[in-house]
Coordinates of C-alpha atoms in Angstrom, one line a residue:
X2 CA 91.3 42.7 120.9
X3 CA 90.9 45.0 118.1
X4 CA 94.1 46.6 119.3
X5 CA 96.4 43.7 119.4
X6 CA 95.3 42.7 115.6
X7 CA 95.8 46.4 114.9
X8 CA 99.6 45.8 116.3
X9 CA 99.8 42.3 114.6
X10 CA 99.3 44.2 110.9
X11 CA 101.6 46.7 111.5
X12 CA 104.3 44.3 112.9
X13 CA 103.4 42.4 109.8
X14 CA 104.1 45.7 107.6
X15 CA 107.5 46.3 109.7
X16 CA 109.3 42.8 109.6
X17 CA 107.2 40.5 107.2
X18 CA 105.8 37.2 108.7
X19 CA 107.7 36.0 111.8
X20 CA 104.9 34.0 113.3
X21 CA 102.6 34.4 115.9
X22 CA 104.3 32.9 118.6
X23 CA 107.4 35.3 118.3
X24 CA 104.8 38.3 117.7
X25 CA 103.5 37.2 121.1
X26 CA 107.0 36.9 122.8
X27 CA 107.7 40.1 121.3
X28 CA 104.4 41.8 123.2
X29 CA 104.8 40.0 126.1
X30 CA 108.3 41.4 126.7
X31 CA 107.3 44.9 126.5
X32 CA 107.0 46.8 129.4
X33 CA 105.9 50.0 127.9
X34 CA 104.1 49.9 124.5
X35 CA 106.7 50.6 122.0
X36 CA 104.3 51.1 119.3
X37 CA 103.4 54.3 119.4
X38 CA 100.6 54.9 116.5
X39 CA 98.4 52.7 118.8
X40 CA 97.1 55.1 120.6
X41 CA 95.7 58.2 119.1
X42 CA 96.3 61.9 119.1
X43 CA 94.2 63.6 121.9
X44 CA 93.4 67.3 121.7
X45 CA 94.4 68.7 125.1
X46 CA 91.1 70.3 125.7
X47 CA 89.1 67.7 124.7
X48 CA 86.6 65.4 127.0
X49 CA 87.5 62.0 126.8
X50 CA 85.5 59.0 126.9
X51 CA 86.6 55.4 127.5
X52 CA 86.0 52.5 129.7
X53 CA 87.6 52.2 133.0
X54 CA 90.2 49.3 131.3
X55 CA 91.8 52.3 129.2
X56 CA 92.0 55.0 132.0
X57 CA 94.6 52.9 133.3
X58 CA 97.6 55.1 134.2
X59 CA 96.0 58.2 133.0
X60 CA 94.7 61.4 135.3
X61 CA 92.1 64.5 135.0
X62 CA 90.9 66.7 137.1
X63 CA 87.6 66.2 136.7
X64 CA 86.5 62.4 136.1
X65 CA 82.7 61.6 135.9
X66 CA 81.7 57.7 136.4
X67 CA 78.1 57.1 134.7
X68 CA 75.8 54.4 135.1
X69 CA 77.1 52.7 138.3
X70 CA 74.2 50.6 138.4
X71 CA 74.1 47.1 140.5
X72 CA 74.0 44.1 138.0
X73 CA 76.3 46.1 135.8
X74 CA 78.8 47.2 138.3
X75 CA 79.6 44.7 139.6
X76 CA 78.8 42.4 136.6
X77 CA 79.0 39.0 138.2
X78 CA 78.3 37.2 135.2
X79 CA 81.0 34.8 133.7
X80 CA 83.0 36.2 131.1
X81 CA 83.9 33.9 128.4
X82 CA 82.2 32.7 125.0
X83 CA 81.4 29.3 123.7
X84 CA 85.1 28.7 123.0
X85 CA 85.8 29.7 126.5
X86 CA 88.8 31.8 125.5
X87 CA 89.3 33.1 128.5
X88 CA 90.6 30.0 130.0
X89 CA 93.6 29.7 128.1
X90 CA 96.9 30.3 130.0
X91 CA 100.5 29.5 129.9
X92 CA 100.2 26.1 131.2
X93 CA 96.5 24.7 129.6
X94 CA 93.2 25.5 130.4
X95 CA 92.4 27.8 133.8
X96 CA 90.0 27.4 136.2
X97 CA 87.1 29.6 135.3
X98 CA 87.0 32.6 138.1
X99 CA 84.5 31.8 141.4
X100 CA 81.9 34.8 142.1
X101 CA 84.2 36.0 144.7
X102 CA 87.2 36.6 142.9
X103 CA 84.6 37.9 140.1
X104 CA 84.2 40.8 142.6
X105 CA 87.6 41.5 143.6
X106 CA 88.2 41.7 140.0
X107 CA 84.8 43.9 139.4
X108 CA 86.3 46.3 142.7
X109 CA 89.0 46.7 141.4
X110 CA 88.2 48.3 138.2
X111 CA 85.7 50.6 140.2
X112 CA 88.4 51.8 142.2
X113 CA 91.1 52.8 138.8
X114 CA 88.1 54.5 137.8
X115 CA 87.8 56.7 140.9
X116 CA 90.8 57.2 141.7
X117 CA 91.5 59.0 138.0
X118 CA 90.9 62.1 138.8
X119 CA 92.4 64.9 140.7
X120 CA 90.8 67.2 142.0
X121 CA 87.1 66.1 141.5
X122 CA 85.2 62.7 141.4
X123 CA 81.0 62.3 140.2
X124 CA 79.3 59.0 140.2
X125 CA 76.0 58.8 138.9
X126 CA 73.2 55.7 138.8
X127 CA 69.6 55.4 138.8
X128 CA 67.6 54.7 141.4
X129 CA 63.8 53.2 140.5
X130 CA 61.1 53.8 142.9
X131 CA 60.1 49.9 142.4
X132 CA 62.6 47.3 144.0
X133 CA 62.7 45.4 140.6
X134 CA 64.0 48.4 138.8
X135 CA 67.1 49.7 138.4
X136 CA 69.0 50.2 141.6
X137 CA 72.4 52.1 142.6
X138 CA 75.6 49.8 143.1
X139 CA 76.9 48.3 146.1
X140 CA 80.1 49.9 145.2
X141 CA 78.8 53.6 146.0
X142 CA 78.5 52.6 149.8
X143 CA 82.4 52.1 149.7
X144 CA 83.1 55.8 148.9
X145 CA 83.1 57.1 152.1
X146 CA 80.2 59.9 151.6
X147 CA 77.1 59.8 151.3
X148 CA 75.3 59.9 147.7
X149 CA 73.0 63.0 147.1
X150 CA 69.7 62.0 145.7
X151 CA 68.7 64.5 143.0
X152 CA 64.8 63.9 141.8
X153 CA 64.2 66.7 140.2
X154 CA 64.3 67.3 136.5
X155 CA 67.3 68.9 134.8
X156 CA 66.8 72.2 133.0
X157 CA 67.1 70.2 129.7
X158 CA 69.1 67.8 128.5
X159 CA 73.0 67.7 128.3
X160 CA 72.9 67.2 124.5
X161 CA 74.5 69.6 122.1
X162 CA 70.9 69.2 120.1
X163 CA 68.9 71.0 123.5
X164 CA 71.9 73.2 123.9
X165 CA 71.4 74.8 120.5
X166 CA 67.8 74.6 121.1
X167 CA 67.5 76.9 124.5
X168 CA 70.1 79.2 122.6
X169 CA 67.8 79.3 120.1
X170 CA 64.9 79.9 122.0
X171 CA 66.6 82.8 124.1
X172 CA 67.5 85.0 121.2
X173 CA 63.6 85.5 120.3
X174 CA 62.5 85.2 123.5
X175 CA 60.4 88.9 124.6
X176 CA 61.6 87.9 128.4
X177 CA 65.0 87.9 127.8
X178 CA 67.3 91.0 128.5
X179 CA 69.3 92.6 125.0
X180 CA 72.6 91.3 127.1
X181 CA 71.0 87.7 127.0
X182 CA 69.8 87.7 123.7
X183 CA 73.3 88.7 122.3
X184 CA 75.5 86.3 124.9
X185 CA 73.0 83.7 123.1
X186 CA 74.0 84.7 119.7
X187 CA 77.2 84.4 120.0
X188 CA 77.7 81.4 121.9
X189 CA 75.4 80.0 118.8
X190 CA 77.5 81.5 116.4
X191 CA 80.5 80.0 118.3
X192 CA 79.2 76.5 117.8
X193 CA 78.4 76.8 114.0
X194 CA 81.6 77.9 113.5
X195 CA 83.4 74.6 114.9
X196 CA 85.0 72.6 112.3
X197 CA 86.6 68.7 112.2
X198 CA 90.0 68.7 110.4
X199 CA 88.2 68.3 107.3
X200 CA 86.6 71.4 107.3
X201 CA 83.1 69.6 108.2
X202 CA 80.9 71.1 110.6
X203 CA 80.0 70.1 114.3
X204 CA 77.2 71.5 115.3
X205 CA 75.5 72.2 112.1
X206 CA 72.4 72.8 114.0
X207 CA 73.8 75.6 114.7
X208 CA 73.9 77.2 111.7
X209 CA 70.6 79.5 110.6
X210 CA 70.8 78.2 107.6
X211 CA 69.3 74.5 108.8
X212 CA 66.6 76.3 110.8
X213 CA 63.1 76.1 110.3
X214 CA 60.9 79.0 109.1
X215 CA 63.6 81.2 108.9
X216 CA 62.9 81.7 104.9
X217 CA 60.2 83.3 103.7
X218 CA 57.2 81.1 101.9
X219 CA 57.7 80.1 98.6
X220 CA 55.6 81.2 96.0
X221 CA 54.7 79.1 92.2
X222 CA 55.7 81.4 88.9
X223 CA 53.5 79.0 87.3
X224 CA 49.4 80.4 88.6
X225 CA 47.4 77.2 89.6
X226 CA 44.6 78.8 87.0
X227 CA 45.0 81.0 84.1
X228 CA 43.0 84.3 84.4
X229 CA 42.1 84.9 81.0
X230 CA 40.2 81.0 81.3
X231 CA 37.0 80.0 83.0
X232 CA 37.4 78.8 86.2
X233 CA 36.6 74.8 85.7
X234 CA 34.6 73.5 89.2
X235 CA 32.0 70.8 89.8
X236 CA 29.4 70.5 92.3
X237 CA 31.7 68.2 94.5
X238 CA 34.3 70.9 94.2
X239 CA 31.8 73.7 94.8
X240 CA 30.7 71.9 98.1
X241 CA 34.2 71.8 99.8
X242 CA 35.5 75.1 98.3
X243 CA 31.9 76.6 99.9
X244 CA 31.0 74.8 102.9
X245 CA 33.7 71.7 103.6
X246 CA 37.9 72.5 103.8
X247 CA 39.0 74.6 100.8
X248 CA 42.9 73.2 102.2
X249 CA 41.1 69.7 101.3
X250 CA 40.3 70.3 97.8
X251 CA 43.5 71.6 96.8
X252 CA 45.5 69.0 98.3
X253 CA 42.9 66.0 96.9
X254 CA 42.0 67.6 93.6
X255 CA 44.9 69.7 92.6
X256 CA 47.8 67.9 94.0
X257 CA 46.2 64.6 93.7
X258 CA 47.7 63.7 97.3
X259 CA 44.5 61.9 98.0
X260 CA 44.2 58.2 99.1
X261 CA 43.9 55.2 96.9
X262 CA 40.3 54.4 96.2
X263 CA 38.8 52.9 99.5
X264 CA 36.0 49.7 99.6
X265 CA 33.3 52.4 100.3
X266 CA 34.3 54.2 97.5
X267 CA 34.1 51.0 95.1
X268 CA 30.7 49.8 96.9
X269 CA 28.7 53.7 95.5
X270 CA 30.7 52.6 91.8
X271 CA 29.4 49.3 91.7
X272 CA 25.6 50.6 93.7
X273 CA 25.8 53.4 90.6
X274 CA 26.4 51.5 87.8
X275 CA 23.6 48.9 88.2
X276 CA 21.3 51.8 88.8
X277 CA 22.3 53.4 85.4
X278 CA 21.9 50.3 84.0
X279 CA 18.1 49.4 85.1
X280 CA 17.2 53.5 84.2
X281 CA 18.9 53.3 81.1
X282 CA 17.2 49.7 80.0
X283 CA 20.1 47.4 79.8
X284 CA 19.1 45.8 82.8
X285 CA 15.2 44.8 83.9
X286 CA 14.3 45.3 86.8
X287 CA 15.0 42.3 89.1
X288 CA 16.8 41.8 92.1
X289 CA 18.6 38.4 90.9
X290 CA 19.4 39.8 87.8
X291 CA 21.3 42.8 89.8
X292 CA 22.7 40.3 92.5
X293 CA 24.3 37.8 89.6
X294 CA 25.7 41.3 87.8
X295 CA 26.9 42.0 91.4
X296 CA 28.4 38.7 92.1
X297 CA 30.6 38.7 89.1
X298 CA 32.7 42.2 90.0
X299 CA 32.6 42.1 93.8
X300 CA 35.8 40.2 94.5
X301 CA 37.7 42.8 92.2
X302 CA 36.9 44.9 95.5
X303 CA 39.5 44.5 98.1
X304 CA 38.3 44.2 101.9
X305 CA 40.2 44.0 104.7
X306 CA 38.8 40.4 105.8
X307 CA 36.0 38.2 104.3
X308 CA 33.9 38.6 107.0
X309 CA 33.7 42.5 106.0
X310 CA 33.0 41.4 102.4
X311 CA 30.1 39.4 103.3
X312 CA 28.7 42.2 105.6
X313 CA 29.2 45.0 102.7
X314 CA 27.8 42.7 99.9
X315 CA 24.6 42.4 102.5
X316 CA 24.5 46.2 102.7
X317 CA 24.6 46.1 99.1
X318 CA 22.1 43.9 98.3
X319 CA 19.4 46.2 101.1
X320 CA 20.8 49.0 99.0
X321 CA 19.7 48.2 95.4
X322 CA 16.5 46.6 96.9
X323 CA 15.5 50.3 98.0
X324 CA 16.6 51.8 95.1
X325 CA 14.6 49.0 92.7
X326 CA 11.4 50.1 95.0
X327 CA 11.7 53.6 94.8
X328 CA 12.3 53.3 90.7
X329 CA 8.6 51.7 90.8
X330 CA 6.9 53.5 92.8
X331 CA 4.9 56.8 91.9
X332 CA 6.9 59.9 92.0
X333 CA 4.2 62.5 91.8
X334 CA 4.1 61.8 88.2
X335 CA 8.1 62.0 87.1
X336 CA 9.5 59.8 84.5
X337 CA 13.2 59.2 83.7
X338 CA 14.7 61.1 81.0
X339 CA 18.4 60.3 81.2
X340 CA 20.8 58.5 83.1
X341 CA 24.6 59.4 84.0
X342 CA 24.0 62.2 82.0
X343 CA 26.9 64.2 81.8
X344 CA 27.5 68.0 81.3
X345 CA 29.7 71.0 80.7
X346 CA 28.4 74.7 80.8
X347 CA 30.0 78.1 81.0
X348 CA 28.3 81.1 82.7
X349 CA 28.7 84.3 85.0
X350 CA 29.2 84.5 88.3
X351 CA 29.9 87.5 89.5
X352 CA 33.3 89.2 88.2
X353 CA 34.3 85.6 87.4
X354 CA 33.6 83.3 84.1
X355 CA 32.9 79.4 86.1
X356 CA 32.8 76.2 83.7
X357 CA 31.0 73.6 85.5
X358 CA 31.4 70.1 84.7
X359 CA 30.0 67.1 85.9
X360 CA 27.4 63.9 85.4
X361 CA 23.9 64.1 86.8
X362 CA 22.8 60.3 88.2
X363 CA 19.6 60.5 86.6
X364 CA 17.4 63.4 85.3
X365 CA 13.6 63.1 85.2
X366 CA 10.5 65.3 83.8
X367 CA 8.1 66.5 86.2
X368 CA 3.9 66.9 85.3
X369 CA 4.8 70.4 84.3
X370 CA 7.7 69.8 81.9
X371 CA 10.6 70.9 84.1
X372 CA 13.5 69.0 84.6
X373 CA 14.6 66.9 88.0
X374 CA 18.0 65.8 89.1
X375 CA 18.2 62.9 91.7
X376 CA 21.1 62.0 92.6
X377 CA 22.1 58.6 94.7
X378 CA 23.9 58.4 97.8
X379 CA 25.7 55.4 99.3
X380 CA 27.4 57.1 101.8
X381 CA 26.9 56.4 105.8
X382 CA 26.2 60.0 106.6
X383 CA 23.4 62.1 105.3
X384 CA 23.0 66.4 105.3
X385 CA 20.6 68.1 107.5
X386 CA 17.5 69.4 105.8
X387 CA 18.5 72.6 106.4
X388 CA 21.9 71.5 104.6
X389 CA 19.9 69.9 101.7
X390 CA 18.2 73.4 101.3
X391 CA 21.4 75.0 100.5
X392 CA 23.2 71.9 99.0
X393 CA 26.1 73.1 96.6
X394 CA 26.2 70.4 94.5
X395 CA 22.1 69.9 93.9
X396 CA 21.8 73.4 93.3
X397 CA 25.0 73.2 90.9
X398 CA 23.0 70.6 88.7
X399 CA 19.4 72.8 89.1
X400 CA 22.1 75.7 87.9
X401 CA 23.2 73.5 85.0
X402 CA 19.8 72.8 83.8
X403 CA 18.7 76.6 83.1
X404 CA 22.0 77.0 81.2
X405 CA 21.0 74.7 79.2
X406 CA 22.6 71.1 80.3
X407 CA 19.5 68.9 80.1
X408 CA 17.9 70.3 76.6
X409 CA 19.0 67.6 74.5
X410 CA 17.2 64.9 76.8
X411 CA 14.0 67.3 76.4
X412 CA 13.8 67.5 72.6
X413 CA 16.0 70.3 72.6
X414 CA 14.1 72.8 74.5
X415 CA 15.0 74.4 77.9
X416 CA 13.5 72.7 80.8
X417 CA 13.1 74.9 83.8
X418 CA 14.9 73.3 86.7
X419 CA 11.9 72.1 88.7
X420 CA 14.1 70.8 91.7
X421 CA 16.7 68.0 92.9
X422 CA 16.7 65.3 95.7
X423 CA 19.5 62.8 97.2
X424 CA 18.4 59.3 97.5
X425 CA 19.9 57.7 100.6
X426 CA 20.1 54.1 99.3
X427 CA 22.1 53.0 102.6
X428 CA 19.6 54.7 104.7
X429 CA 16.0 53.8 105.2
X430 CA 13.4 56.5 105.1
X431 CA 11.1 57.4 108.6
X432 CA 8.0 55.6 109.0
X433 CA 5.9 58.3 107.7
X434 CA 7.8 58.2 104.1
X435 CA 7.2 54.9 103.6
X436 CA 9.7 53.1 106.5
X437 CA 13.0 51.4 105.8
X438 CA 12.4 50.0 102.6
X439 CA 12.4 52.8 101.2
X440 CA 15.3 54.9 101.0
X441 CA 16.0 58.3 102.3
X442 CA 14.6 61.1 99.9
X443 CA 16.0 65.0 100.3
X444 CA 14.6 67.1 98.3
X445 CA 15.7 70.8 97.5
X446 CA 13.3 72.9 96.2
X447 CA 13.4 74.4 92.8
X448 CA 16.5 76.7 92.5
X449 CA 15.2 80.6 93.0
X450 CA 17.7 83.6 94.1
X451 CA 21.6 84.0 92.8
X452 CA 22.9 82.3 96.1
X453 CA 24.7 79.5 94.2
X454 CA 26.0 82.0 91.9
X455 CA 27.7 84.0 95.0
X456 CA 28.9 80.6 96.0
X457 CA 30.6 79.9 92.4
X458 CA 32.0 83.7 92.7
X459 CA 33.3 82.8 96.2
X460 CA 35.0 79.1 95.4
X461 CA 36.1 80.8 91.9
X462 CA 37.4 83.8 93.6
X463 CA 39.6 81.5 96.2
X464 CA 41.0 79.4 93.4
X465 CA 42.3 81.9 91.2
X466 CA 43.4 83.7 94.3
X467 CA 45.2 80.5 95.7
X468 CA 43.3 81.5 99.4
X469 CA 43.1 77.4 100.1
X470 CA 42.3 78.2 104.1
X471 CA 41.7 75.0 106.2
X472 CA 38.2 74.6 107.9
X473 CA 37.9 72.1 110.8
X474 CA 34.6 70.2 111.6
X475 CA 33.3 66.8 111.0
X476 CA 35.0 65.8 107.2
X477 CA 38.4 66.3 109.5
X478 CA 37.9 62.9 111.0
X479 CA 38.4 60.9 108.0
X480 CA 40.3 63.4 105.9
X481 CA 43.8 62.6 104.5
X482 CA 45.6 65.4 105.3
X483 CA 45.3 65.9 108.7
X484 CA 49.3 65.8 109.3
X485 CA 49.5 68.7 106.8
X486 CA 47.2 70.8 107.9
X487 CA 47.6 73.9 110.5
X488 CA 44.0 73.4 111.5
X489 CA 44.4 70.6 113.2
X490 CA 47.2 69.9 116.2
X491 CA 49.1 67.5 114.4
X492 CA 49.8 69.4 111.3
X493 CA 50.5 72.7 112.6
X494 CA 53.9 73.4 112.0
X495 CA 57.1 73.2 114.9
X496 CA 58.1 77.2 114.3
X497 CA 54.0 78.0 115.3

């Protein structure tokens, strides 16, 4: 069809309108198609592809006949469209063909397709193991031998994509004889260097110059941290540089690939501010009064359904009732000093000069005048005690205080740290502490030793040496960056 109006615009071009009838009469008189730009230019070493319609007249020595599948070869189905086209002949409207002559017809065509070639015939189909799959044609019985069942799998694909690959893979391949590795070569070079008649490539894949890994990594002329400056970290930071994914930090902190803020993230905010706000005075505290403050920012968090809303708000509500009895109760005789307090100090550690930067959730005074971090938790998972002993980020804060972080809550004088804790407020505490109205209280021990300073010499050496090694364990299951990172399967890279 496209053919014929291809012929009908360049009889147009030729003789100017005539009208279609004559056209027609014109076509129907030809016995061999006078119009030769109709039919393309073939290089003479080219395959050729076509359906078995435009093989008509035509010869090869090697002819290959794909996808002789029954229901498809022969397709018994009518031909035609809603206009029924196909019924219009010289004298009105034919009678559509009956399955038999469908057949003939579809036979036919099967045998100009075989019989194209001259020195070699292949006919391929499919053959499911199930009877409703796909099964061979009826036609392939009519050849006169008998088809050769081939189950096993090819050596690779017949694509110029897994050609280039197993050349590829041969000329780096230890296995492989110098003979091999060369033939490889330049059959690859061969391929890169084929052309169209515009000078564009055909393989390009070919080329090393689309390969993967063949360049050498790239390095920043701009450092990530100036030497001559303190190394800026917090506690968080301190805690994945040390003990969590150093690969992690860089990518969430530096890069800021990380994820949007989740619901969990803006349940701690919300948990947080209402306990600043009943330490600091602003609020009393009273459940209701927290529940109404809570009520009037919770929609602005964004859950996946309400039901999860309702169950989160209920988790919140459990939350800030443990945290309203443990601001009651007796703690061996501590008393707030400051809330949210934030804090910036610069010390030594090791060959390194660390800033470290951060807010404190609440700082008490002990009996014996020394200062006390606590810091609240919302999260789902709690440390280890023997993690707690060694916590990065408590003993960042007990750091802080004897350099001097906490001496304007105490009148101006140096507190001694005296020790820090992490309040579980999702968690209840063990029967022995009180049971599960209570929260979950880990303490760490005033800070003694320079073991925190080794670990702000280690995270401060790996920064300024841009050593951002990944670290697999348990924060891989909800991290971000699991595609991007060669620790895990997913993220190692294809050249590996």
């Amino acid at each position: 069809m496209c053919a014929l109006f291809a012929t009908a615009a360049r009889a147009e071009e030729r003789t100017g309108g005539r009208g279609a009838l004559n056209f027609l009469a014109e076509i129907d008189a030809e016995d061999i198609a006078a119009d030769t730009l109709t039919r393309r230019a073939v290089r003479p070493d080219a395959v050729r592809l076509m359906t078995a319609h435009r093989s008509k007249g035509l010869e090869w020595s090697l002819v290959v006949v794909a996808g002789v599948q029954e229901g498809l070869w022969p397709d018994l189905r009518r031909r035609g469209s809603l206009l029924e086209a196909d019924r219009i002949g010289r004298d009105g409207l034919a009678e559509p063909l009956t399955p038999g002559a469908l057949l003939a017809e579809e036979r036919r065509l099967f045998y100009v397709a075989a019989t194209r070639a001259r020195d070699r015939l292949v006919v391929t189909a499919v053959k499911a193991p199930a009877d409703d799959g796909d099964q061979p044609s009826r036609f392939l019985t009519e050849l006169g031998v008998e088809p050769r069942d081939v189950t096993a799998r090819p050596r690779r694909p017949l694509s110029v994509a897994a050609l280039v690959a197993e050349l590829r893979a041969t000329t780096v391949d230890p296995q492989a004889s110098p003979a091999l590795k060369e033939a490889a070569a330049h059959r690859l070079a061969r391929l890169a260097a084929l052309a169209d008649d515009d000078g564009r490539p055909l393989v390009p894949a070919a080329h090393p110059y689309r390969w993967w890994g063949m360049d050498d990594p790239t390095a920043s002329k701009v450092p990530l941290r100036d030497r001559d400056q303190p190394v800026v970290l917090s506690g968080s930071a301190l805690d994945q540089l040390a003990n969590t994914c150093a690969l992690q930090w860089f990518l969430g902190r530096e890069v800021k690939a990380d994820a949007p803020a989740t619901t969990a993230q803006g349940f701690g905010n919300v948990v947080h501010v209402l306990a600043d706000e009943v330490a600091s005075g602003h609020s009393p505290a009273d459940l209701a009064v927290l529940m109404e403050r809570l009520d009037s920012v919770w929609n602005a968090l964004a859950f996946d359904a309400p039901w999860k809303s309702e169950q989160e708000k209920g988790n919140a509500r459990v939350a800030l009732e443990r945290f309203l009895r443990w601001h009651v109760m007796d703690r061996s005789g501590r008393t707030a000093v400051a809330s949210e307090h934030d804090f910036d100090v610069t010390l030594e550690a090791g060959d390194y000069e660390v800033r470290i930067r951060g807010s404190m959730d609440r700082v008490e005074a002990d009996g014996d005048g020394r200062a006390y971090v606590v810091d609240f938790k919302t999260g789902k998972q709690a440390p280890t005690s023997g993690e707690v002993a060694r916590h990065p980020q408590l003993a960042v804060y007990q750091l802080a205080v004897r350099e001097g972080a906490v001496d304007d809550a105490f009148d101006g004088q140096r507190p001694a740290p005296g020790g820090a804790e992490l309040v579980q407020l999702r968690q209840g505490a063990a029967r022995r502490d009180g049971g599960d109205a209570l929260p979950k209280v880990q303490a760490q021990e005033a800070l003694e030793g320079e073991w925190v300073g080794e670990l702000l010499a280690g995270a401060a050496g790996k920064v300024l040496d841009e050593r951002f090694t990944p670290s697999a364990g348990q924060h891989c299951t909800h991290c971000a960056f699991r595609a991007s990172c060669t620790a895990r399967p997913e993220g190692r890279q294809i050249i590996e």
